[in-house]
PDB file of C-alpha atoms in Angstrom:
ATOM      1  CA  UNK G  11     -71.066  67.236 -58.447  1.00 54.00           C
ATOM      2  CA  UNK G  12     -69.607  70.106 -60.489  1.00 66.00           C
ATOM      3  CA  UNK G  13     -66.393  68.260 -61.298  1.00 64.00           C
ATOM      4  CA  UNK G  14     -68.287  65.173 -62.396  1.00 67.00           C
ATOM      5  CA  UNK G  15     -70.643  67.227 -64.551  1.00 74.00           C
ATOM      6  CA  UNK G  16     -67.612  68.818 -66.197  1.00 71.00           C
ATOM      7  CA  UNK G  17     -66.074  65.386 -66.794  1.00 69.00           C
ATOM      8  CA  UNK G  18     -69.356  64.001 -68.142  1.00 71.00           C
ATOM      9  CA  UNK G  19     -69.561  66.926 -70.549  1.00 75.00           C
ATOM     10  CA  UNK G  20     -65.930  66.474 -71.608  1.00 72.00           C
ATOM     11  CA  UNK G  21     -66.526  62.776 -72.202  1.00 72.00           C
ATOM     12  CA  UNK G  22     -69.577  63.565 -74.325  1.00 75.00           C
ATOM     13  CA  UNK G  23     -67.834  66.319 -76.306  1.00 79.00           C
ATOM     14  CA  UNK G  24     -64.550  64.496 -77.027  1.00 76.00           C
ATOM     15  CA  UNK G  25     -64.231  63.535 -80.674  1.00 80.00           C
ATOM     16  CA  UNK G  26     -60.620  62.490 -81.261  1.00 82.00           C
ATOM     17  CA  UNK G  27     -58.290  59.898 -79.729  1.00 80.00           C
ATOM     18  CA  UNK G  28     -56.298  62.562 -77.872  1.00 84.00           C
ATOM     19  CA  UNK G  29     -59.463  64.151 -76.486  1.00 82.00           C
ATOM     20  CA  UNK G  30     -60.860  60.738 -75.465  1.00 77.00           C
ATOM     21  CA  UNK G  31     -57.643  59.886 -73.664  1.00 80.00           C
ATOM     22  CA  UNK G  32     -57.599  63.210 -71.827  1.00 80.00           C
ATOM     23  CA  UNK G  33     -61.280  63.059 -70.884  1.00 77.00           C
ATOM     24  CA  UNK G  34     -61.248  59.449 -69.742  1.00 77.00           C
ATOM     25  CA  UNK G  35     -57.953  59.917 -67.883  1.00 79.00           C
ATOM     26  CA  UNK G  36     -59.511  62.809 -65.971  1.00 77.00           C
ATOM     27  CA  UNK G  37     -62.638  60.775 -65.275  1.00 75.00           C
ATOM     28  CA  UNK G  38     -60.551  57.850 -64.089  1.00 78.00           C
ATOM     29  CA  UNK G  39     -58.580  60.015 -61.668  1.00 79.00           C
ATOM     30  CA  UNK G  40     -61.797  61.401 -60.175  1.00 79.00           C
ATOM     31  CA  UNK G  41     -63.492  58.014 -60.059  1.00 79.00           C
ATOM     32  CA  UNK G  42     -60.564  56.492 -58.174  1.00 81.00           C
ATOM     33  CA  UNK G  43     -61.099  59.005 -55.392  1.00 82.00           C
ATOM     34  CA  UNK G  44     -64.880  59.347 -55.317  1.00 78.00           C
ATOM     35  CA  UNK G  45     -66.887  57.204 -57.711  1.00 80.00           C
ATOM     36  CA  UNK G  46     -70.026  58.963 -58.889  1.00 80.00           C
ATOM     37  CA  UNK G  47     -72.895  56.548 -59.646  1.00 85.00           C
ATOM     38  CA  UNK G  48     -74.163  58.713 -62.501  1.00 82.00           C
ATOM     39  CA  UNK G  49     -70.755  58.706 -64.206  1.00 82.00           C
ATOM     40  CA  UNK G  50     -70.397  54.960 -63.621  1.00 87.00           C
ATOM     41  CA  UNK G  51     -73.817  54.407 -65.215  1.00 89.00           C
ATOM     42  CA  UNK G  52     -72.855  56.615 -68.159  1.00 84.00           C
ATOM     43  CA  UNK G  53     -69.572  54.729 -68.602  1.00 87.00           C
ATOM     44  CA  UNK G  54     -71.361  51.394 -68.363  1.00 93.00           C
ATOM     45  CA  UNK G  55     -73.739  52.419 -71.139  1.00 92.00           C
ATOM     46  CA  UNK G  56     -70.813  53.705 -73.227  1.00 89.00           C
ATOM     47  CA  UNK G  57     -68.891  50.443 -72.725  1.00 93.00           C
ATOM     48  CA  UNK G  58     -71.812  48.419 -74.092  1.00 95.00           C
ATOM     49  CA  UNK G  59     -71.658  50.166 -77.476  1.00 93.00           C
ATOM     50  CA  UNK G  60     -68.977  49.351 -80.038  1.00 94.00           C
ATOM     51  CA  UNK G  61     -66.951  52.350 -81.033  1.00 89.00           C
ATOM     52  CA  UNK G  62     -63.760  54.255 -80.404  1.00 86.00           C
ATOM     53  CA  UNK G  63     -64.709  55.349 -76.875  1.00 85.00           C
ATOM     54  CA  UNK G  64     -65.596  51.866 -75.638  1.00 92.00           C
ATOM     55  CA  UNK G  65     -62.098  50.857 -74.479  1.00 93.00           C
ATOM     56  CA  UNK G  66     -61.661  54.182 -72.690  1.00 89.00           C
ATOM     57  CA  UNK G  67     -64.962  53.660 -70.903  1.00 89.00           C
ATOM     58  CA  UNK G  68     -63.911  50.147 -69.894  1.00 95.00           C
ATOM     59  CA  UNK G  69     -60.608  51.445 -68.530  1.00 93.00           C
ATOM     60  CA  UNK G  70     -62.422  54.018 -66.418  1.00 90.00           C
ATOM     61  CA  UNK G  71     -64.875  51.354 -65.236  1.00 93.00           C
ATOM     62  CA  UNK G  72     -62.041  49.147 -63.989  1.00 95.00           C
ATOM     63  CA  UNK G  73     -60.983  51.970 -61.685  1.00 92.00           C
ATOM     64  CA  UNK G  74     -64.502  53.004 -60.691  1.00 91.00           C
ATOM     65  CA  UNK G  75     -65.636  49.479 -59.836  1.00 92.00           C
ATOM     66  CA  UNK G  76     -62.432  48.868 -57.899  1.00 93.00           C
ATOM     67  CA  UNK G  77     -62.991  52.083 -55.922  1.00 91.00           C
ATOM     68  CA  UNK G  78     -66.528  50.893 -55.163  1.00 90.00           C
ATOM     69  CA  UNK G  79     -65.150  47.521 -53.983  1.00 92.00           C
ATOM     70  CA  UNK G  80     -67.000  45.859 -56.840  1.00 92.00           C
ATOM     71  CA  UNK G  81     -63.991  43.695 -57.631  1.00 93.00           C
ATOM     72  CA  UNK G  82     -65.827  41.230 -59.866  1.00 94.00           C
ATOM     73  CA  UNK G  83     -67.197  44.059 -62.005  1.00 96.00           C
ATOM     74  CA  UNK G  84     -63.717  45.603 -62.196  1.00 96.00           C
ATOM     75  CA  UNK G  85     -62.291  42.253 -63.257  1.00 97.00           C
ATOM     76  CA  UNK G  86     -65.034  41.806 -65.863  1.00 98.00           C
ATOM     77  CA  UNK G  87     -64.182  45.191 -67.401  1.00 98.00           C
ATOM     78  CA  UNK G  88     -60.450  44.366 -67.295  1.00 98.00           C
ATOM     79  CA  UNK G  89     -61.058  40.959 -68.892  1.00 98.00           C
ATOM     80  CA  UNK G  90     -63.105  42.580 -71.657  1.00 98.00           C
ATOM     81  CA  UNK G  91     -60.215  44.949 -72.322  1.00 97.00           C
ATOM     82  CA  UNK G  92     -57.658  42.150 -72.379  1.00 97.00           C
ATOM     83  CA  UNK G  93     -59.791  39.954 -74.637  1.00 97.00           C
ATOM     84  CA  UNK G  94     -61.372  42.460 -77.022  1.00 97.00           C
ATOM     85  CA  UNK G  95     -58.331  44.744 -77.392  1.00 97.00           C
ATOM     86  CA  UNK G  96     -55.558  42.176 -76.938  1.00 93.00           C
ATOM     87  CA  UNK G  97     -52.926  43.659 -79.235  1.00 91.00           C
ATOM     88  CA  UNK G  98     -53.442  47.253 -78.131  1.00 95.00           C
ATOM     89  CA  UNK G  99     -52.484  49.411 -75.193  1.00 92.00           C
ATOM     90  CA  UNK G 100     -56.040  48.910 -73.937  1.00 94.00           C
ATOM     91  CA  UNK G 101     -55.448  45.162 -73.817  1.00 96.00           C
ATOM     92  CA  UNK G 102     -52.176  45.754 -71.990  1.00 96.00           C
ATOM     93  CA  UNK G 103     -53.995  47.917 -69.445  1.00 95.00           C
ATOM     94  CA  UNK G 104     -56.598  45.192 -68.984  1.00 97.00           C
ATOM     95  CA  UNK G 105     -53.967  42.541 -68.307  1.00 97.00           C
ATOM     96  CA  UNK G 106     -52.135  44.780 -65.847  1.00 97.00           C
ATOM     97  CA  UNK G 107     -55.408  45.452 -64.041  1.00 97.00           C
ATOM     98  CA  UNK G 108     -56.214  41.736 -63.849  1.00 98.00           C
ATOM     99  CA  UNK G 109     -52.907  41.100 -62.094  1.00 97.00           C
ATOM    100  CA  UNK G 110     -53.423  43.982 -59.666  1.00 96.00           C
ATOM    101  CA  UNK G 111     -57.030  43.047 -58.907  1.00 97.00           C
ATOM    102  CA  UNK G 112     -56.183  39.384 -58.291  1.00 97.00           C
ATOM    103  CA  UNK G 113     -53.423  40.403 -55.900  1.00 96.00           C
ATOM    104  CA  UNK G 114     -55.772  42.819 -54.129  1.00 95.00           C
ATOM    105  CA  UNK G 115     -58.255  40.054 -53.411  1.00 94.00           C
ATOM    106  CA  UNK G 116     -55.522  37.605 -52.369  1.00 95.00           C
ATOM    107  CA  UNK G 117     -56.149  35.176 -55.228  1.00 95.00           C
ATOM    108  CA  UNK G 118     -52.697  33.717 -55.814  1.00 92.00           C
ATOM    109  CA  UNK G 119     -53.636  31.342 -58.634  1.00 91.00           C
ATOM    110  CA  UNK G 120     -55.581  34.053 -60.476  1.00 95.00           C
ATOM    111  CA  UNK G 121     -52.694  36.492 -60.019  1.00 94.00           C
ATOM    112  CA  UNK G 122     -50.207  33.970 -61.416  1.00 91.00           C
ATOM    113  CA  UNK G 123     -52.498  33.169 -64.359  1.00 92.00           C
ATOM    114  CA  UNK G 124     -53.004  36.868 -65.122  1.00 94.00           C
ATOM    115  CA  UNK G 125     -49.268  37.482 -64.834  1.00 93.00           C
ATOM    116  CA  UNK G 126     -48.539  34.603 -67.236  1.00 91.00           C
ATOM    117  CA  UNK G 127     -51.020  36.063 -69.748  1.00 93.00           C
ATOM    118  CA  UNK G 128     -49.509  39.519 -69.312  1.00 94.00           C
ATOM    119  CA  UNK G 129     -45.944  38.239 -69.807  1.00 91.00           C
ATOM    120  CA  UNK G 130     -46.972  36.211 -72.867  1.00 91.00           C
ATOM    121  CA  UNK G 131     -48.764  39.112 -74.502  1.00 92.00           C
ATOM    122  CA  UNK G 132     -46.310  41.872 -73.582  1.00 90.00           C
ATOM    123  CA  UNK G 133     -42.914  40.215 -73.018  1.00 87.00           C
ATOM    124  CA  UNK G 134     -40.943  43.448 -73.441  1.00 87.00           C
ATOM    125  CA  UNK G 135     -43.126  45.626 -71.236  1.00 88.00           C
ATOM    126  CA  UNK G 136     -41.564  47.116 -68.136  1.00 90.00           C
ATOM    127  CA  UNK G 137     -45.014  46.818 -66.609  1.00 93.00           C
ATOM    128  CA  UNK G 138     -44.683  43.026 -66.652  1.00 92.00           C
ATOM    129  CA  UNK G 139     -41.658  43.301 -64.367  1.00 89.00           C
ATOM    130  CA  UNK G 140     -43.632  45.591 -62.052  1.00 92.00           C
ATOM    131  CA  UNK G 141     -46.585  43.209 -62.079  1.00 93.00           C
ATOM    132  CA  UNK G 142     -44.312  40.261 -61.316  1.00 90.00           C
ATOM    133  CA  UNK G 143     -42.822  42.185 -58.422  1.00 89.00           C
ATOM    134  CA  UNK G 144     -46.309  42.923 -57.116  1.00 93.00           C
ATOM    135  CA  UNK G 145     -47.248  39.231 -57.302  1.00 92.00           C
ATOM    136  CA  UNK G 146     -43.924  38.128 -55.804  1.00 89.00           C
ATOM    137  CA  UNK G 147     -44.302  40.516 -52.897  1.00 91.00           C
ATOM    138  CA  UNK G 148     -47.867  39.414 -52.232  1.00 93.00           C
ATOM    139  CA  UNK G 149     -47.119  35.706 -52.628  1.00 90.00           C
ATOM    140  CA  UNK G 150     -43.480  34.916 -51.757  1.00 86.00           C
ATOM    141  CA  UNK G 151     -42.282  31.517 -52.879  1.00 80.00           C
ATOM    142  CA  UNK G 152     -44.316  31.494 -56.103  1.00 74.00           C
ATOM    143  CA  UNK G 153     -43.043  31.227 -59.649  1.00 71.00           C
ATOM    144  CA  UNK G 154     -43.293  35.026 -59.851  1.00 68.00           C
ATOM    145  CA  UNK G 155     -41.008  35.292 -56.826  1.00 63.00           C
ATOM    146  CA  UNK G 156     -38.524  32.935 -58.496  1.00 69.00           C
ATOM    147  CA  UNK G 157     -38.668  34.889 -61.763  1.00 64.00           C
ATOM    148  CA  UNK G 158     -38.102  38.224 -60.034  1.00 60.00           C
ATOM    149  CA  UNK G 159     -35.262  36.834 -57.929  1.00 58.00           C
ATOM    150  CA  UNK G 160     -33.527  35.226 -60.912  1.00 61.00           C
ATOM    151  CA  UNK G 161     -34.090  38.122 -63.281  1.00 60.00           C
ATOM    152  CA  UNK G 162     -35.586  35.731 -65.839  1.00 61.00           C
ATOM    153  CA  UNK G 163     -38.444  37.995 -66.809  1.00 55.00           C
ATOM    154  CA  UNK G 164     -36.376  39.434 -69.617  1.00 47.00           C
TER     155      UNK G 164
END
């Protein structure tokens, strides 16, 4: 619990964008390996309050919920990121997570829809190509497969 207490303290003490990014990135890495219910609860409370740390909390929650096999909660956090922070890197992260989560649960139509949203919102992102490759590998013969094979993503 020592590492999580340190992360919780760092999250509470951070007061600038660089500190938030560092603290939430550290929390996310730990939560991916061993989600701590107390940290998840703290992040959930933080994500419910408007402010500069909200998108960071949502990003960490995507990972934590996914690690807990709470896919619908992970997707809800990712959708909130993609909707509420659409034109930001947080929105980009939300869209990328929606693609990955849909693929992980074998939902081809959802994966294709998320990929289409991702490509529309971030047409020049290298991550779109990676996401399309992920979808194409999971669901050969789809439009994503065709796009990857033809190189038409760019």
